[in-house]
Every structure is written in C-alpha cells, then in structure tokens.
Short mmCIF file of C-alpha atoms and ligand atoms in Angstrom, two decimals:
data_model
loop_
_atom_site.label_atom_id
_atom_site.label_comp_id
_atom_site.label_asym_id
_atom_site.label_seq_id
_atom_site.Cartn_x
_atom_site.Cartn_y
_atom_site.Cartn_z
CA MET A 1 9.18 5.85 -24.49
CA LYS A 2 6.52 5.75 -21.21
CA TYR A 3 7.95 5.77 -17.61
CA TYR A 4 5.05 4.80 -15.03
CA ILE A 5 6.18 4.40 -11.63
CA LEU A 6 3.81 2.15 -9.45
CA PHE A 7 3.69 3.77 -5.85
CA GLY A 8 2.42 2.65 -2.83
CA PRO A 9 3.52 1.35 0.50
CA PRO A 10 4.89 -2.06 1.61
CA GLY A 11 2.22 -5.18 0.45
CA ALA A 12 0.16 -2.64 -1.58
CA GLY A 13 -0.10 -4.94 -4.48
CA LYS A 14 2.24 -3.36 -6.60
CA GLY A 15 3.88 -6.74 -7.47
CA THR A 16 1.05 -8.72 -8.05
CA GLN A 17 -1.00 -5.87 -10.24
CA ALA A 18 2.39 -5.41 -12.28
CA THR A 19 2.39 -8.70 -14.15
CA SER A 20 -0.53 -7.35 -16.21
CA LEU A 21 0.22 -4.06 -16.21
CA ARG A 22 3.28 -5.20 -18.26
CA GLU A 23 2.11 -7.60 -20.72
CA ASN A 24 -1.09 -5.38 -21.90
CA TYR A 25 1.09 -2.55 -22.51
CA HIS A 26 4.68 -4.13 -23.57
CA LEU A 27 6.16 -2.43 -20.35
CA CYS A 28 9.22 -3.75 -18.79
CA HIS A 29 8.94 -4.27 -15.08
CA LEU A 30 11.35 -3.24 -12.87
CA SER A 31 10.91 -3.87 -9.18
CA THR A 32 13.72 -2.76 -7.01
CA GLY A 33 12.96 -4.88 -4.54
CA GLU A 34 13.14 -8.03 -6.78
CA LEU A 35 16.22 -6.70 -8.26
CA LEU A 36 18.07 -6.38 -4.60
CA ARG A 37 16.99 -9.56 -3.76
CA GLY A 38 17.92 -11.22 -6.97
CA GLU A 39 21.86 -9.71 -5.64
CA ILE A 40 21.18 -10.88 -2.77
CA ALA A 41 20.38 -14.99 -3.77
CA ALA A 42 23.42 -14.28 -6.47
CA GLY A 43 25.69 -13.39 -3.37
CA THR A 44 27.05 -10.57 -5.21
CA PRO A 45 29.21 -7.45 -3.08
CA LEU A 46 26.38 -5.30 -3.84
CA GLY A 47 23.60 -8.27 -1.82
CA LEU A 48 25.82 -8.92 0.99
CA GLU A 49 25.36 -4.79 1.96
CA ALA A 50 21.91 -4.59 0.95
CA LYS A 51 20.87 -7.77 2.96
CA ALA A 52 21.39 -6.66 6.05
CA LEU A 53 19.61 -3.38 5.38
CA ILE A 54 16.43 -4.60 3.54
CA ASP A 55 16.06 -7.44 6.76
CA ALA A 56 15.89 -5.19 9.13
CA GLY A 57 13.16 -2.96 6.88
CA ASN A 58 15.73 0.08 6.14
CA LEU A 59 16.21 1.36 2.64
CA VAL A 60 19.89 0.86 0.89
CA PRO A 61 21.78 4.41 -0.37
CA ASP A 62 20.20 6.08 -3.01
CA ALA A 63 22.72 5.59 -4.98
CA VAL A 64 22.70 1.86 -5.48
CA VAL A 65 19.32 1.78 -6.65
CA GLU A 66 19.77 4.60 -8.59
CA GLY A 67 22.88 2.93 -10.92
CA MET A 68 20.60 -0.23 -10.83
CA ILE A 69 17.52 1.42 -12.57
CA GLU A 70 20.13 3.81 -15.25
CA SER A 71 21.72 0.76 -15.89
CA LYS A 72 18.17 -0.98 -17.20
CA PHE A 73 17.04 2.15 -18.90
CA ASN A 74 20.76 1.75 -20.59
CA THR A 75 20.22 -1.69 -21.79
CA VAL A 76 16.89 -3.13 -22.26
CA LYS A 77 15.56 -2.46 -25.47
CA ASP A 78 12.03 -3.71 -27.60
CA VAL A 79 9.68 -2.46 -24.86
CA GLU A 80 7.23 0.42 -24.86
CA GLY A 81 8.32 1.33 -21.75
CA PHE A 82 9.13 1.13 -17.84
CA LEU A 83 6.76 0.33 -15.28
CA LEU A 84 9.13 1.44 -11.94
CA ASP A 85 8.09 -0.55 -8.69
CA GLY A 86 9.68 0.72 -5.25
CA PHE A 87 11.53 3.06 -7.09
CA PRO A 88 12.04 6.02 -6.83
CA ARG A 89 11.40 5.51 -2.40
CA THR A 90 12.73 8.82 -1.62
CA THR A 91 12.77 12.33 -2.95
CA ALA A 92 16.75 12.28 -3.72
CA GLN A 93 15.74 9.12 -5.56
CA ALA A 94 12.81 11.46 -7.31
CA GLU A 95 15.33 14.08 -8.33
CA ALA A 96 17.93 11.46 -9.82
CA LEU A 97 14.92 10.01 -11.83
CA GLU A 98 14.18 13.48 -13.00
CA GLY A 99 18.10 13.79 -13.89
CA MET A 100 18.29 10.77 -15.57
CA LEU A 101 14.94 11.46 -18.08
CA GLN A 102 15.55 15.14 -18.86
CA ARG A 103 19.36 13.60 -20.10
CA ARG A 104 17.34 11.20 -22.03
CA GLY A 105 14.07 14.51 -23.32
CA GLU A 106 11.57 12.07 -21.21
CA LYS A 107 9.73 12.46 -18.35
CA VAL A 108 7.69 10.44 -16.18
CA THR A 109 4.25 10.19 -18.10
CA GLY A 110 2.72 9.27 -14.48
CA VAL A 111 2.71 8.07 -10.90
CA ILE A 112 0.30 5.44 -10.13
CA SER A 113 -0.19 4.77 -6.44
CA ILE A 114 -2.18 1.82 -4.95
CA MET A 115 -3.44 3.03 -1.51
CA ILE A 116 -4.58 0.52 1.60
CA PRO A 117 -4.36 1.24 5.08
CA ASP A 118 -1.38 0.42 7.41
CA ALA A 119 -3.95 -2.47 9.36
CA MET A 120 -4.05 -4.17 5.78
CA ILE A 121 -0.61 -3.89 4.93
CA LYS A 122 0.14 -6.09 8.00
CA ASP A 123 -2.61 -8.40 6.84
CA ARG A 124 -1.36 -8.72 3.39
CA ILE A 125 2.35 -8.85 4.40
CA ARG A 126 1.82 -11.73 6.80
CA HIS A 127 -0.27 -13.86 4.13
CA ARG A 128 2.52 -13.59 1.86
CA ALA A 129 5.19 -14.27 4.63
CA THR A 130 3.69 -18.01 4.57
CA ILE A 131 3.86 -18.23 0.74
CA GLU A 132 6.54 -16.70 -0.21
CA GLY A 133 9.20 -16.83 2.69
CA ARG A 134 11.13 -13.58 2.05
CA ALA A 135 13.08 -12.61 5.16
CA ASP A 136 12.20 -9.10 5.01
CA ASP A 137 8.07 -10.52 5.70
CA ALA A 138 8.87 -12.97 8.38
CA LYS A 139 9.02 -11.07 11.62
CA ASP A 140 6.58 -8.43 12.88
CA GLU A 141 9.10 -5.69 13.83
CA VAL A 142 10.42 -5.66 10.33
CA ILE A 143 7.12 -5.11 9.01
CA GLU A 144 6.07 -2.02 11.20
CA LYS A 145 10.02 -0.76 10.19
CA ARG A 146 8.91 -0.47 6.51
CA ILE A 147 5.77 0.96 7.45
CA ALA A 148 7.29 3.67 9.35
CA THR A 149 9.52 3.82 6.56
CA TYR A 150 6.97 4.30 4.16
CA HIS A 151 5.26 7.16 6.51
CA ALA A 152 8.74 8.88 7.25
CA LYS A 153 10.85 8.55 3.44
CA THR A 154 8.36 7.69 1.00
CA GLU A 155 5.17 9.26 1.41
CA PRO A 156 6.62 12.74 0.80
CA LEU A 157 6.83 12.14 -3.12
CA ILE A 158 3.17 12.16 -3.33
CA ASP A 159 3.17 15.63 -2.31
CA PHE A 160 6.43 15.90 -5.21
CA TYR A 161 4.62 14.33 -7.59
CA LYS A 162 1.51 15.95 -7.11
CA ALA A 163 2.74 19.19 -7.76
CA ARG A 164 3.87 18.31 -11.22
CA GLY A 165 0.51 17.22 -12.05
CA GLN A 166 1.62 13.31 -12.45
CA TYR A 167 0.17 11.38 -9.47
CA HIS A 168 -3.01 9.30 -9.46
CA GLU A 169 -4.03 7.52 -6.89
CA VAL A 170 -6.13 4.08 -7.34
CA ASP A 171 -8.34 2.16 -3.87
CA GLY A 172 -5.93 -0.76 -3.58
CA THR A 173 -8.34 -2.50 -1.13
CA GLY A 174 -10.96 -5.26 -2.49
CA THR A 175 -10.37 -7.87 -4.93
CA ILE A 176 -7.49 -8.42 -7.03
CA PRO A 177 -9.79 -7.80 -10.12
CA GLU A 178 -11.24 -5.52 -8.90
CA VAL A 179 -7.98 -3.07 -7.81
CA ALA A 180 -6.77 -4.46 -11.66
CA ALA A 181 -10.33 -3.06 -13.16
CA ARG A 182 -9.41 0.40 -11.50
CA LEU A 183 -5.75 0.79 -12.80
CA ALA A 184 -7.16 -0.14 -16.34
CA ALA A 185 -9.76 2.78 -15.80
CA LEU A 186 -6.42 5.24 -14.72
CA MET A 187 -3.91 3.52 -17.50
CA ALA A 188 -6.76 4.16 -20.39
CA LYS A 189 -6.62 7.35 -19.60
CA LEU A 190 -2.99 7.98 -19.38
CA SER A 191 -1.66 6.16 -21.91
P1 LIG B 201 10.28 -3.97 -2.27
O1 LIG B 201 10.58 -5.80 -2.92
O2 LIG B 201 9.76 -3.45 -3.19
O3 LIG B 201 8.67 -3.91 -1.21
P2 LIG B 201 7.56 -3.34 -0.80
O4 LIG B 201 7.96 -1.88 -1.52
O5 LIG B 201 7.79 -3.52 0.72
O6 LIG B 201 6.79 -4.14 -1.12
P3 LIG B 201 6.24 -5.22 -1.69
O7 LIG B 201 7.20 -6.17 -2.04
O8 LIG B 201 6.27 -5.73 0.03
O9 LIG B 201 4.51 -4.95 -1.57
P4 LIG B 201 3.85 -5.59 -2.97
O10 LIG B 201 2.81 -3.74 -2.99
O11 LIG B 201 4.79 -5.54 -4.56
O12 LIG B 201 2.74 -6.32 -2.62
P5 LIG B 201 2.66 -7.44 -3.35
O13 LIG B 201 1.90 -7.16 -4.66
O14 LIG B 201 3.47 -8.75 -3.28
O15 LIG B 201 11.57 -3.76 -1.29
C1 LIG B 201 12.06 -4.48 0.00
C2 LIG B 201 12.93 -3.88 0.51
O16 LIG B 201 14.10 -3.79 -0.34
C3 LIG B 201 12.89 -2.36 1.04
O17 LIG B 201 12.14 -2.81 1.83
C4 LIG B 201 14.44 -1.68 0.92
O18 LIG B 201 14.85 -2.61 2.47
C5 LIG B 201 14.89 -2.33 -0.41
N1 LIG B 201 14.28 -1.24 -1.24
C6 LIG B 201 13.71 -1.98 -2.46
N2 LIG B 201 13.22 -0.50 -3.43
C7 LIG B 201 14.05 0.38 -2.91
C8 LIG B 201 14.58 1.65 -2.84
N3 LIG B 201 14.35 2.18 -4.32
N4 LIG B 201 14.84 2.41 -2.46
C9 LIG B 201 15.94 2.41 -1.32
N5 LIG B 201 15.59 0.90 -1.14
C10 LIG B 201 14.99 -0.19 -1.51
O19 LIG B 201 1.25 -8.20 -2.36
C11 LIG B 201 1.15 -8.38 -0.63
C12 LIG B 201 0.74 -9.57 -0.78
O20 LIG B 201 -0.82 -9.18 -0.73
C13 LIG B 201 0.55 -10.72 -1.92
O21 LIG B 201 0.72 -11.65 -1.25
C14 LIG B 201 -0.38 -10.92 -2.81
O22 LIG B 201 -1.07 -12.05 -3.43
C15 LIG B 201 -1.77 -10.03 -1.37
N6 LIG B 201 -2.83 -9.07 -2.55
C16 LIG B 201 -2.52 -7.91 -3.26
N7 LIG B 201 -3.05 -7.80 -4.10
C17 LIG B 201 -4.19 -7.99 -2.73
C18 LIG B 201 -5.80 -7.45 -2.92
N8 LIG B 201 -6.58 -6.93 -2.98
N9 LIG B 201 -6.24 -8.69 -2.31
C19 LIG B 201 -5.94 -9.36 -1.51
N10 LIG B 201 -4.57 -9.66 -1.55
C20 LIG B 201 -3.77 -9.20 -1.67
MG1 LIG B 202 6.63 -5.92 -4.56
#
C-alpha cells in the first residue's frame, strides 16, 4: 500500500489537487477537515466538540484525528493506497502515524507538499468563502489564526520529514492545471 501525505498551508490547493491524484493512482483521499465537517453536519458528539475549535481556527485534539485515520486504515478496502490531506498536522500526529504504519508493516511513501505564500492563502480562502460557505473561511481573524497555527504547529513537520528523506515540495502558485502538472511529475518519481 502507498501512504502519501498531501501537505501544505490552509488554502494551498490540497483538496483541489486531491481529486485527480485519487483517480490517477487509485487512492482513498482522506481529508481530516472534511471528515470533521461531516461529523459537524451529522450533529455527532465529536462534531459538537470539534465545531467550536474549528470555527476559531484551532486544531482539534490529536487523539480525535488519529482515531479517525486509523479507523479508515482498518476499514477501507480495494484501493492501492491512501492520500492523507490535512493529517498529520502536529509532530505528535506524525509520530502516531509512524506507529500506526509500523504496526501494519508499512511506512510513509512520500510527503507531497504544495507551498504558497501567506498573502495568497488569504486570497484563495476569501475566494472560496464566496463559493463553499465554510464557517472557518468567513472571518479574516479566523483565517489569520489558521495561518498562525500552521506556522507554529504544522510547519515543523517539514524538518521532521526532511530528516527521514520523505519530503517533496512543489510550487503551489500558478493555475490549477500548472500545479497539477508539477504534482504529476513528482508522482512519477515517487511511484
Ligand atoms: P482543513 O479542511 O484541512 O482545512 P485547511 O488545512 O485549512 O485547508 P483548506 O481545506 O482550507 O485548504 P486546501 O489546501 O484544501 O485548499 P483548496 O483546495 O480548498 O481543516 C479545517 C480545520 O479542521 C482545521 O483548521 C482544524 O481545526 C481541523 N483539522 C483538520 N485536520 C486536523 C488535524 N489533522 N488535526 C487537528 N485539527 C484538524 O483550495 C482553496 C481555494 O483555492 C479553493 O477555492 C480552490 O478552488 C482555490 N484554488 C486551489 N488551487 C488554486 C490555484 N492553483 N489557483 C487559483 N485558485 C486555486
Ligand atoms: Mg481542504
């Protein structure tokens, strides 16, 4: 099984690019953000706990997302691998993922990082706010908080995965097809 991590700041284009990667490589796309929004929409206790944190631009507890991911690893069949989008997001989550994969005799195939500057993050998220209506896209201060959370808690994973020789980055600026072409070239090297 392949285990790809689609990495990058909020609004970098992870969800956008995941669609073709999922189809071209027969992967299960697992976005922890989408899974959490599903729990909120269904009104589950987990969703209720997560909503306040997400709406304020904070992360939900590590154990919550780790449990979601492991349960998918245990139940999803008939795919050639997983495309993790928005997970791991803290060093503790990255270590938990290593443990989960070790127990399965597997390891991370590669981290695919889509990188854009902070100013572009804001533009893209403000644009998406007019289309998708995500609560965490609606307020500038929440967007700022998500960017700050990314720099403080998630960016250290770049060095974590560089140290393991698993980190690969593409330029996320330019059009959606331009970024897709860069990702396709990278995937050809990884798979
Ligand atoms: P999550 O849903 O993962 O949000 P995020 O990381 O903030 O990322 P986004 O979904 O905002 O961005 P994206 O990279 O997918 O961009 P997209 O393709 O949509 O997480 C939400 C929240 O859940 C977190 O804040 C946290 O609270 C919680 N959470 C999730 N995972 C967690 C975890 N592991 N641990 C703890 N908490 C967790 O693109 C953005 C916009 O730009 C779109 O409108 C798109 O059409 C457009 N666009 C994309 N590419 C281009 C391009 N090349 N040119 C022009 N426009 C483009
Ligand atoms: Mg997304």
